[in-house]
Coordinates of C-alpha atoms in Angstrom, one line a residue:
Chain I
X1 CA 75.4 112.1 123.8
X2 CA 74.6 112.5 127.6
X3 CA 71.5 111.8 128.7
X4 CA 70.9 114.3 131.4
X5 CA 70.1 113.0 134.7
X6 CA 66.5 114.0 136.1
X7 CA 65.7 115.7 132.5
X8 CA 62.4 117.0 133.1
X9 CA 59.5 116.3 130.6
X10 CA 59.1 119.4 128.3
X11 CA 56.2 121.8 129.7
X12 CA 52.8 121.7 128.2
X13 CA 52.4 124.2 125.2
X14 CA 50.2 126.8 126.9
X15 CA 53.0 127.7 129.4
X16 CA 53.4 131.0 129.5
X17 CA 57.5 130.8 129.7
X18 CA 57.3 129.1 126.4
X19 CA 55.2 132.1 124.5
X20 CA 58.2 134.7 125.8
X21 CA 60.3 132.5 124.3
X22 CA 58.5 132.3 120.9
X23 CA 58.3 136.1 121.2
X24 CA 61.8 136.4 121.8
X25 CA 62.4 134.3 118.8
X26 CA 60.2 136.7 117.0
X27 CA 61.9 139.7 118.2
X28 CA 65.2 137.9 117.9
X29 CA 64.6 137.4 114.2
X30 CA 63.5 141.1 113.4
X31 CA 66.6 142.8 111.9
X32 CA 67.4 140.0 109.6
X33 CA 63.6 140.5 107.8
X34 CA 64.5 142.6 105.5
X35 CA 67.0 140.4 104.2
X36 CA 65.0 137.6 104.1
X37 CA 62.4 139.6 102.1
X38 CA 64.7 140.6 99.6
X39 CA 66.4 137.1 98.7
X40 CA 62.6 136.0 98.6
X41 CA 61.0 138.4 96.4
X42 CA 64.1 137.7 94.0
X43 CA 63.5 134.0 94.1
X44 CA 59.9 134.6 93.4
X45 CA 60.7 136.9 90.8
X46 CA 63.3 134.7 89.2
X47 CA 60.9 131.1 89.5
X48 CA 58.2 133.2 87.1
X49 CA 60.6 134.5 84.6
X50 CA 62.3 131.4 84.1
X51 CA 59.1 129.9 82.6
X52 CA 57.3 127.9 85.7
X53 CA 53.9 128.2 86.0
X54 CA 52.3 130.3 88.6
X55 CA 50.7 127.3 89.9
X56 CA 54.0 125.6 89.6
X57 CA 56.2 128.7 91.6
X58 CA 54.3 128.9 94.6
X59 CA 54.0 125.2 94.8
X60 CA 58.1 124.8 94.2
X61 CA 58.4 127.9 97.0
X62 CA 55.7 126.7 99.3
X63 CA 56.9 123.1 100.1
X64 CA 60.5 123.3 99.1
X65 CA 61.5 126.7 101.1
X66 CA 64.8 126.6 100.0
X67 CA 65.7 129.7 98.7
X68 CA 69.1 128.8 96.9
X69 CA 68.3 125.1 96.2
X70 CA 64.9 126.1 94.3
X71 CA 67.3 128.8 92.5
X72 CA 70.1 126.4 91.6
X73 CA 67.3 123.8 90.3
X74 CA 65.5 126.5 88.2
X75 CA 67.9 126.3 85.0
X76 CA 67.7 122.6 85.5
X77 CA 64.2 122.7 85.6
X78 CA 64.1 124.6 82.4
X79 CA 66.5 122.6 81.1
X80 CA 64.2 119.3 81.6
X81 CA 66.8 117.9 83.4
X82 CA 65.6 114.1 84.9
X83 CA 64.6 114.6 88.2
X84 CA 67.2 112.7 89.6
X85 CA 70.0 115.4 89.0
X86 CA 67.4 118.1 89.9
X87 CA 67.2 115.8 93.6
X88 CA 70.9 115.8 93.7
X89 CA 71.7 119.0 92.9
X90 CA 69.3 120.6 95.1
X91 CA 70.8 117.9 98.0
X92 CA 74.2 119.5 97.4
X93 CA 73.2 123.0 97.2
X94 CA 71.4 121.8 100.5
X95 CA 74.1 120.0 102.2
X96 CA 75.3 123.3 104.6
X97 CA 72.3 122.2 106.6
X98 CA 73.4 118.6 107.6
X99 CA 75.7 120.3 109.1
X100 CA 73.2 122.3 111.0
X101 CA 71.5 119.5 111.9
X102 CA 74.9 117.8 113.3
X103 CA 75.3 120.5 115.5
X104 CA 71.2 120.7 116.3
X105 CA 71.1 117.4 117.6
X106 CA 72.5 118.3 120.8
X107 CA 70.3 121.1 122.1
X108 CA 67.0 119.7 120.2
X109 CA 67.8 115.9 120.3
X110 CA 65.5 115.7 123.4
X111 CA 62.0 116.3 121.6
X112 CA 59.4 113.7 119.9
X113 CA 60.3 113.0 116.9
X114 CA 57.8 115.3 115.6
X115 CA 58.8 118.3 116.5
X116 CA 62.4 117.6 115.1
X117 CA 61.1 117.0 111.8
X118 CA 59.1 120.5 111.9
X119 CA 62.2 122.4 113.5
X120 CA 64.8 120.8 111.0
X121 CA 62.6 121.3 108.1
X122 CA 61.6 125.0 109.4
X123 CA 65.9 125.8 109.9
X124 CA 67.2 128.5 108.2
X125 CA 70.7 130.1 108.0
X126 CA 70.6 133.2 110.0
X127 CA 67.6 131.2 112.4
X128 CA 70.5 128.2 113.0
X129 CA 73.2 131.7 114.0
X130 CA 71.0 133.6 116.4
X131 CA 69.8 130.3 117.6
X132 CA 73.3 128.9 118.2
X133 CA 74.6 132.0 119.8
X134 CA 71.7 131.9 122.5
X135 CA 72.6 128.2 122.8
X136 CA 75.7 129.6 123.6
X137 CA 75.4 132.0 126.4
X138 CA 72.5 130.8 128.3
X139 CA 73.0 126.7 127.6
X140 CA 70.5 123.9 127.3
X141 CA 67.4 126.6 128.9
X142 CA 64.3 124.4 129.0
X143 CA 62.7 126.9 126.5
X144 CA 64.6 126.7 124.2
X145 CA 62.8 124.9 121.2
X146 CA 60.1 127.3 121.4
X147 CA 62.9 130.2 121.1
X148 CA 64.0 128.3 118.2
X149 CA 60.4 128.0 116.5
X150 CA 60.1 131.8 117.0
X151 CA 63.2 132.7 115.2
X152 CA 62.0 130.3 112.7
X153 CA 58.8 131.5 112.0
X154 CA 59.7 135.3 112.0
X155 CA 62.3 134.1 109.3
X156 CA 59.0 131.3 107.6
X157 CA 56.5 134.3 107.5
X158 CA 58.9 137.0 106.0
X159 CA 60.4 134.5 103.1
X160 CA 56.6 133.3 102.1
X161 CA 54.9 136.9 102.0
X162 CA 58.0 138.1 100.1
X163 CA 58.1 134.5 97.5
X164 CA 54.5 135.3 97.3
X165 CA 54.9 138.9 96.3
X166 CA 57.6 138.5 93.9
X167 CA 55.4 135.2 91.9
X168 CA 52.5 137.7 91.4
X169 CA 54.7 140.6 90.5
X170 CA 56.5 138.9 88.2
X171 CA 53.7 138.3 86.2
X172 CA 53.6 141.9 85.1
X173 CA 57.4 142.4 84.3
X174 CA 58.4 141.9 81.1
X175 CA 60.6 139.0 80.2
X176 CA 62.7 141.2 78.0
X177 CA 64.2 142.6 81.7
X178 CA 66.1 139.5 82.6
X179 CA 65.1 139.6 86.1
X180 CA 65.6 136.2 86.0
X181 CA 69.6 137.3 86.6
X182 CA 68.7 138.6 90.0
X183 CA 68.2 134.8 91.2
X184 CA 71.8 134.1 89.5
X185 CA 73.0 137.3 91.3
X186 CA 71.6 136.3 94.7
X187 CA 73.9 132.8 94.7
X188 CA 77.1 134.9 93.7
X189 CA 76.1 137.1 97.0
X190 CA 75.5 133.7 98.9
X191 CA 79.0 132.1 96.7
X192 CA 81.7 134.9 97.5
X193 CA 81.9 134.4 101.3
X194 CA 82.5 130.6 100.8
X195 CA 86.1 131.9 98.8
X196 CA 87.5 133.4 101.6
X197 CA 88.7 130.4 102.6
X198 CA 92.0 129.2 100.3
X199 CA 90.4 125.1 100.1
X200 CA 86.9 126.5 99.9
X201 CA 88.1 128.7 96.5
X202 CA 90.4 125.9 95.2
X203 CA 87.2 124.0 94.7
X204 CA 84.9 126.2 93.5
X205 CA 87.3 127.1 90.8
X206 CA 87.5 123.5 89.8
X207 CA 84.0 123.0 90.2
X208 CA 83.4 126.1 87.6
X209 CA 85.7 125.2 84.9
X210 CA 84.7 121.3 85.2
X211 CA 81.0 122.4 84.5
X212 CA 82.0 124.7 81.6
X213 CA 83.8 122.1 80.3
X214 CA 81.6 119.4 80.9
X215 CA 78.3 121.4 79.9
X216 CA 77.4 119.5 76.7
X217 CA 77.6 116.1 78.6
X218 CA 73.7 115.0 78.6
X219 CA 70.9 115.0 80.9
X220 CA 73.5 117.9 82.5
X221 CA 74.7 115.1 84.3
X222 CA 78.9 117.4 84.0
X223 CA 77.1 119.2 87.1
X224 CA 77.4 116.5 89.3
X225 CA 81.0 115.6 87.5
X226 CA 81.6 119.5 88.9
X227 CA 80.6 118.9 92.0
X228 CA 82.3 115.7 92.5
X229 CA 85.7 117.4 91.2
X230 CA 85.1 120.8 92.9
X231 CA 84.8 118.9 96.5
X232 CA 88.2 116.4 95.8
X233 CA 90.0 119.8 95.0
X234 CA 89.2 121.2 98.4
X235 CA 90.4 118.6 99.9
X236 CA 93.2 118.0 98.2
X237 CA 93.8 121.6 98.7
X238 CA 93.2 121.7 102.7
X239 CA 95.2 118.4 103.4
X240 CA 98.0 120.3 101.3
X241 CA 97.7 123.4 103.1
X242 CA 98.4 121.5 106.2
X243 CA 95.7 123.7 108.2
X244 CA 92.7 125.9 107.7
X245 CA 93.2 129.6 107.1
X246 CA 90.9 131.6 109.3
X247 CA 91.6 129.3 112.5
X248 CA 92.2 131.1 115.4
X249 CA 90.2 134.2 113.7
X250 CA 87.1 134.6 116.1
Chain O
X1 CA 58.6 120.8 80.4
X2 CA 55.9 118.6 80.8
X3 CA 53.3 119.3 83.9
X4 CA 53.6 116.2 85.7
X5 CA 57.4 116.0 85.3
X6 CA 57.6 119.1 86.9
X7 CA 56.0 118.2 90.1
X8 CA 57.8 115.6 90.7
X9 CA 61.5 117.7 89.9
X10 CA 59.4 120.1 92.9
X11 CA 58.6 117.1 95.0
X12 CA 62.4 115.8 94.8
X13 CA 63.8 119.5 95.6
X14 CA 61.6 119.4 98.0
X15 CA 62.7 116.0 99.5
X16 CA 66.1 117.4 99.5
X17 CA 65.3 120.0 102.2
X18 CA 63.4 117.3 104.6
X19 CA 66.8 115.1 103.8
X20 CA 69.4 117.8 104.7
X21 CA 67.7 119.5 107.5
X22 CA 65.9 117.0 109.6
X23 CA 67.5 113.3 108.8
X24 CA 70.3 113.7 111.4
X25 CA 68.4 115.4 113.5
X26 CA 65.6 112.6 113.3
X27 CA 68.6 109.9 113.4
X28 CA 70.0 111.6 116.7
X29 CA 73.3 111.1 118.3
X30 CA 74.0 107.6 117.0
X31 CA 75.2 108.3 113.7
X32 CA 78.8 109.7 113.9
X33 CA 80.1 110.9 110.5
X34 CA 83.7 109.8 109.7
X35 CA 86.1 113.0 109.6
X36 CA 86.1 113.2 105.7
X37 CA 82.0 113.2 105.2
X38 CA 82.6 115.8 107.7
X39 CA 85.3 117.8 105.2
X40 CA 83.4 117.5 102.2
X41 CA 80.0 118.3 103.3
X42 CA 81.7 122.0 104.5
X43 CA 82.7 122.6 100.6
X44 CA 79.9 120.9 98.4
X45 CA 77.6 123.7 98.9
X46 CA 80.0 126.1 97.3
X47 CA 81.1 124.0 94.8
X48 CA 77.2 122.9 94.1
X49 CA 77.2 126.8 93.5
X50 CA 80.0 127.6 91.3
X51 CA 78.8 124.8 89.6
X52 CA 75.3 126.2 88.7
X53 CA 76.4 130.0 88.7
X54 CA 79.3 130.0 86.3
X55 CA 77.7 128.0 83.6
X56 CA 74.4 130.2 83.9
X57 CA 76.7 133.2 83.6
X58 CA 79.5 132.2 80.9
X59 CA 77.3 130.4 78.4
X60 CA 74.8 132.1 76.2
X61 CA 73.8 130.6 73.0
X62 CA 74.6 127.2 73.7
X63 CA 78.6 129.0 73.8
X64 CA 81.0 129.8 76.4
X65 CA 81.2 133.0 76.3
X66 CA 83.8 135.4 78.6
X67 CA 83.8 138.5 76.8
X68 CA 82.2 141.8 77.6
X69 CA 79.5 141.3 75.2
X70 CA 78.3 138.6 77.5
X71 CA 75.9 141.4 79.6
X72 CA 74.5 139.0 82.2
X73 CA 78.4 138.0 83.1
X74 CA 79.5 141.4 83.5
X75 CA 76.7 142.8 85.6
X76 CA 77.4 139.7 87.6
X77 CA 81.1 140.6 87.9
X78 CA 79.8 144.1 89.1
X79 CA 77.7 142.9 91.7
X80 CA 80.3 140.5 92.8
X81 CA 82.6 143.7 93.5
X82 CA 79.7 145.4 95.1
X83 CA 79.0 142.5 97.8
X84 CA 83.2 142.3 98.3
X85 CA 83.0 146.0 99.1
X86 CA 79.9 146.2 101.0
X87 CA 78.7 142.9 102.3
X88 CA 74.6 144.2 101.3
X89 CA 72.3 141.5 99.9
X90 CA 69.9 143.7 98.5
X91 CA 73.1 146.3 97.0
X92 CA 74.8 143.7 94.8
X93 CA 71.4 142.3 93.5
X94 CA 71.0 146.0 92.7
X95 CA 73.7 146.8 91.2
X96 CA 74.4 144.0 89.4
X97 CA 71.0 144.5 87.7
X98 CA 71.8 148.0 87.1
X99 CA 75.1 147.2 85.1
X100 CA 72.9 144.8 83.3
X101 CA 70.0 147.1 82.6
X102 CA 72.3 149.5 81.1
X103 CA 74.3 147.6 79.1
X104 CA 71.2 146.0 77.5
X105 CA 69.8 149.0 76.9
X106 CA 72.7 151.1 75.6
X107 CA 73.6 148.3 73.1

């Protein structure tokens, strides 16, 4: 909100403070690869066996990079659901990252316009953690966009060569395996940790027997109906509880 | 699914992640989101989720299905104890498929 008084100009490119701080990013990244590997051979895996195209999985994974929204829009995609619910599902699967954003603007609000488009669109979970933990101890350090692009493209590098691997693999596993079930498996890993919270699990109950019971409705428009239910039931369900469990926890 | 209809599904998932990730950060400080936006933007990914997962998982056949001849829900159920227990990625994926894999092939 502040401008800051005196706020330097960001230094040109080549300076040599901003390649350690890419490299840090890079380094910073590391131990999270082989995460990020994983979850993307899966999704590469699971795109093929669901019936896209090879043409069509490395196109979905290669602009998109969105692991969990281009495995939540798969069934729909199969489904030939209109495009329409495929956008809005995908933007609620996606939504975690507004919130990202939100909380972005204040360390990254200062570059050309540019560059925030790149850095928001290149934002991943565990790069938006590590990034905001630095943020953290060593505030508002003039490098710090180039730390964050690092982080970034440790995490951009790792998901592509994995997505990659797992669309050519796939190829050559037979469909008969149901590897398609390791994509389903991967949002139940990314789903659990969002129940811990008493609101957060009011909802997503809701939101799974609405979309059971809604499943017939067409164009598998009962999704969004889930949705819509799911989030009113965690409200209902926090304003109820009168505060959030977990506050206070570090 | 036809080719053309296809892109553009890719195109809008696509558009989502430009959307979510860089709009506020293009819009800047200016935009203040009112306290309940704030709320329900912290539960619609999980409920987006359980939304898509549960189906995927409980129907087969056009059915709801919940019994233990349902293979894909149980190894799901396995590898949702697995992650409780051990927090892995890459160990519930596993053993999820594993219960699934065996179950297939033993039936």
């Amino acid at each position: 909100m502040t401008q800051t008084p005196g706020a330097v100009a960001p230094p040109p490119p080549d300076d040599p403070l901003r390649a350690a701080a890419f490299r840090e990013g890079l380094r910073d990244m590391a131990p999270a690869v082989p995460g990020v590997f994983a979850w993307g051979l899966v999704t590469g895996v699971a795109m093929v066996q669901s019936g896209l195209t090879l043409w069509q999985a490395l196109g979905l994974s290669a602009f998109a990079y969105a692991g969990s929204a281009q495995l939540a829009a798969l069934p729909l995609l199969v489904g030939g659901s209109p495009v329409w619910v495929i956008f809005l599902t995908a933007l609620m699967v996606n939504l975690r990252f507004v919130i990202y954003a939100a909380a972005l603007r204040k360390p990254l609000g200062h570059l050309p316009w540019q560059r925030r488009l790149w850095l928001g669109y290149v934002t991943g979970d565990i790069t938006f953690v590590i990034f905001m933990r630095r943020q953290q101890q060593v505030p508002d350090w003039p490098q710090r966009d180039s730390y964050f692009l690092g982080l970034a493209m440790a995490n951009w590098a790792a998901w592509h060569a994995a997505s990659i691997a797992g669309i050519l693999l796939a190829a050559r596993i037979p469909l008969e395996w149901g590897l398609g079930l390791a994509g389903t498996l991967a949002l139940v890993a990314l789903l659990i940790p969002f129940c811990l919270r008493r609101a957060a699990a009011a909802g997503v109950a809701v939101a799974a027997v609405v979309a059971l019971a809604t499943h017939g409705w067409p164009l598998r428009t009962g999704l969004l109906a889930a949705i819509a239910c799911g989030v009113t039931a965690a409200l209902f369900a926090e304003r109820f509880q009168g505060r959030r469990i977990g506050e206070g926890a570090a | 699914m036809s080719e053309l209809w296809t892109w553009l599904a890719i195109a809008g998932v696509t558009l989502s992640t430009f959307v979510t990730r860089a709009g506020l950060l293009l819009l800047g400080e200016r935009v203040r989101l009112p306290a309940i936006v704030d709320q329900a933007l912290a539960y619609a990914p999980a409920c987006a989720l359980a939304a898509i997962v549960v189906p995927d998982l409980a129907i087969a056949g056009g059915e709801v299905r919940l019994d233990p001849g349902n293979f894909r829900l149980v190894g799901a159920l396995a590898a949702a104890a697995v992650y409780v227990a051990t927090r892995s990625f890459v160990a519930t994926i596993a053993a999820g498929m594993a219960v699934f894999t065996a179950l297939r092939l033993l039936a």
